[in-house]
Each structure stands twice: as C-alpha cells, then as structure tokens.
C-alpha cells in the first residue's frame, strides 16, 4: 500500500464495550506507534513497537489498554470496558529503520475516530 | 519523565507576515526534532526536521533553528499564506529509542 492504513475510520460504541483498532504500517517499516489525540489536544504517546524488541508500553493510560503487533506487520490496539474519556482520535504511525541517527520521519495513518456513548 | 513544551498555543498573523513557534525539551540527549503540520481533519505530516548536529535548516519558506545548550528549537514560517493555517506540532526523540514526545500544538491562523 501507499501509506499507513487504519481501520475503522470511525467507531461508535457504548460505554463498557470492548473495541479493537487496526493499523497496517508501510511495508518495511520496523517501528510502529500509537498516539491518542483528544479534541483540540496534542498527540499523546501510547505505545511503540520496534522490530522484535519488547514494546514500550509506558504511555498506556490504564490496564484497559493493550496493543499487539505481529512481527513487522499489522498492529491492533484494544480498549476494554470503554469509558467516555476514551473518546478521541487514535493515530497510528510507522517509520523506517534508522540510518545511523536515531530518529526518522513518522508516517501517520488517517486515524480512527472513537466515540464512546 | 521526558517533556516537550510548545508555545504559543494559538497564533494569528496577517498574510505575508512571519510566524514563529517555539519548543523546549527536557532530554538533553535528544537528537532529532521534527515538525508536523496537521490540517483540519487530516493526518499530521512532516514538514521539516533537524538533527542535533546542525543549528539551522531551511526549506523554502520554512526554517527550523536548534539551540542545544538552551534545549529549545523553533519553527519559522516567512511570507505566510492562508494555506499555512493548520495546527503545528513539534517533537523530540528520546535518547536510545525510536520514541517521540510531541508538544501540545500551535493553532496557526493566517488572516487574508
């Protein structure tokens, strides 16, 4: 594919339900990130995956949030027992392997707009 | 923990004027500083970045400066145009990782 793909683009759910958000990164990108963006707010780091290393989960706001990634492919972000404060846009991004310097351009998906009623 | 502060939160300028957005970071070993532009309802996109081995980088009407001693970096947009209106985010890499911490964003409005 041409870019990072996220699905669904919109998700409306009832409080207490579980949701699963999907991200397809750009092929060959070893790093994958999840960010949360509340309305009018900045980008809040949630979790990132780098190759086969253990993920950095330091940004997950509670144990209701979890994410998985299979190798260097698809990732899913799961939110259990959703709460109204979980309503936000969930953005996924991927980046290629570093070339000596740590730090490479992030390619963002279009996000999933999650609304918890 | 690591932190990036961004100012101002909103900025209005007349078309043709310059705009400056400033960020400070806490991790003195951060070595990569990208800027992202997010138009309304769209995904963030990289517009310019700078690495810690240089002090300034330009790309047409936009430039970024880095002061490692003071741990701050700035985005400069000259000859602003209405299509520059967007939210701009700065970010800093976290040493030894591929993790990025973003600033809270600046909503830039260019008035025609």
Coordinates of N, CA, C and O in Angstrom, one line a residue, chain A residues 11-21 64 77-83 86 114 116:
Chain A
X11 N -15.6 4.8 14.8 CA -16.2 3.7 15.6 C -17.0 4.3 16.7 O -16.5 5.2 17.5
X12 N -18.3 4.0 16.8 CA -19.1 4.4 17.8 C -19.5 3.2 18.7 O -19.9 2.2 18.1
X13 N -19.3 3.3 20.0 CA -19.5 2.2 20.8 C -20.2 2.7 22.1 O -20.2 3.9 22.4
X14 N -20.8 1.7 22.8 CA -21.4 2.1 24.1 C -20.4 1.9 25.2 O -19.5 1.0 25.2
X15 N -20.5 2.7 26.2 CA -19.7 2.6 27.4 C -19.7 1.1 27.9 O -20.8 0.5 28.0
X16 N -18.5 0.6 28.2 CA -18.4 -0.7 28.8 C -18.1 -1.8 27.8 O -17.7 -2.9 28.1
X17 N -18.2 -1.4 26.5 CA -17.9 -2.4 25.4 C -16.4 -2.4 25.1 O -15.7 -1.4 25.4
X18 N -15.9 -3.5 24.5 CA -14.5 -3.5 24.1 C -14.5 -3.1 22.6 O -15.4 -3.3 21.8
X19 N -13.3 -2.5 22.2 CA -13.1 -2.1 20.8 C -11.7 -2.5 20.4 O -10.8 -2.6 21.2
X20 N -11.6 -2.8 19.1 CA -10.3 -3.1 18.6 C -10.0 -2.3 17.4 O -10.8 -2.2 16.4
X21 N -8.9 -1.6 17.4 CA -8.5 -0.7 16.3 C -7.3 -1.4 15.6 O -6.4 -1.9 16.2
X64 N -6.7 -1.1 30.9 CA -7.8 -1.5 29.9 C -7.3 -1.4 28.5 O -7.9 -1.8 27.5
X77 N -4.8 -2.2 18.5 CA -4.9 -1.6 19.8 C -6.3 -1.9 20.3 O -7.3 -1.7 19.7
X78 N -6.3 -2.5 21.5 CA -7.6 -2.9 22.1 C -7.9 -2.1 23.4 O -7.0 -1.9 24.2
X79 N -9.1 -1.6 23.4 CA -9.5 -0.9 24.6 C -10.7 -1.7 25.2 O -11.7 -1.9 24.6
X80 N -10.5 -2.2 26.4 CA -11.6 -3.0 27.1 C -12.4 -2.0 28.0 O -12.0 -1.0 28.5
X81 N -13.7 -2.4 28.1 CA -14.6 -1.7 29.0 C -14.5 -0.2 28.8 O -14.2 0.6 29.7
X82 N -14.7 0.2 27.6 CA -14.5 1.6 27.2 C -15.3 2.6 28.1 O -16.4 2.3 28.6
X83 N -14.7 3.7 28.3 CA -15.2 4.8 29.1 C -15.4 6.0 28.1 O -14.7 6.1 27.1
X86 N -12.4 7.8 26.9 CA -11.6 7.2 25.8 C -11.9 7.8 24.5 O -11.2 7.5 23.5
X114 N -12.9 7.5 17.6 CA -13.6 6.6 18.6 C -14.5 7.5 19.4 O -14.1 8.5 20.0
X116 N -17.3 7.1 22.4 CA -17.9 6.2 23.4 C -19.2 7.0 24.0 O -19.0 8.0 24.6

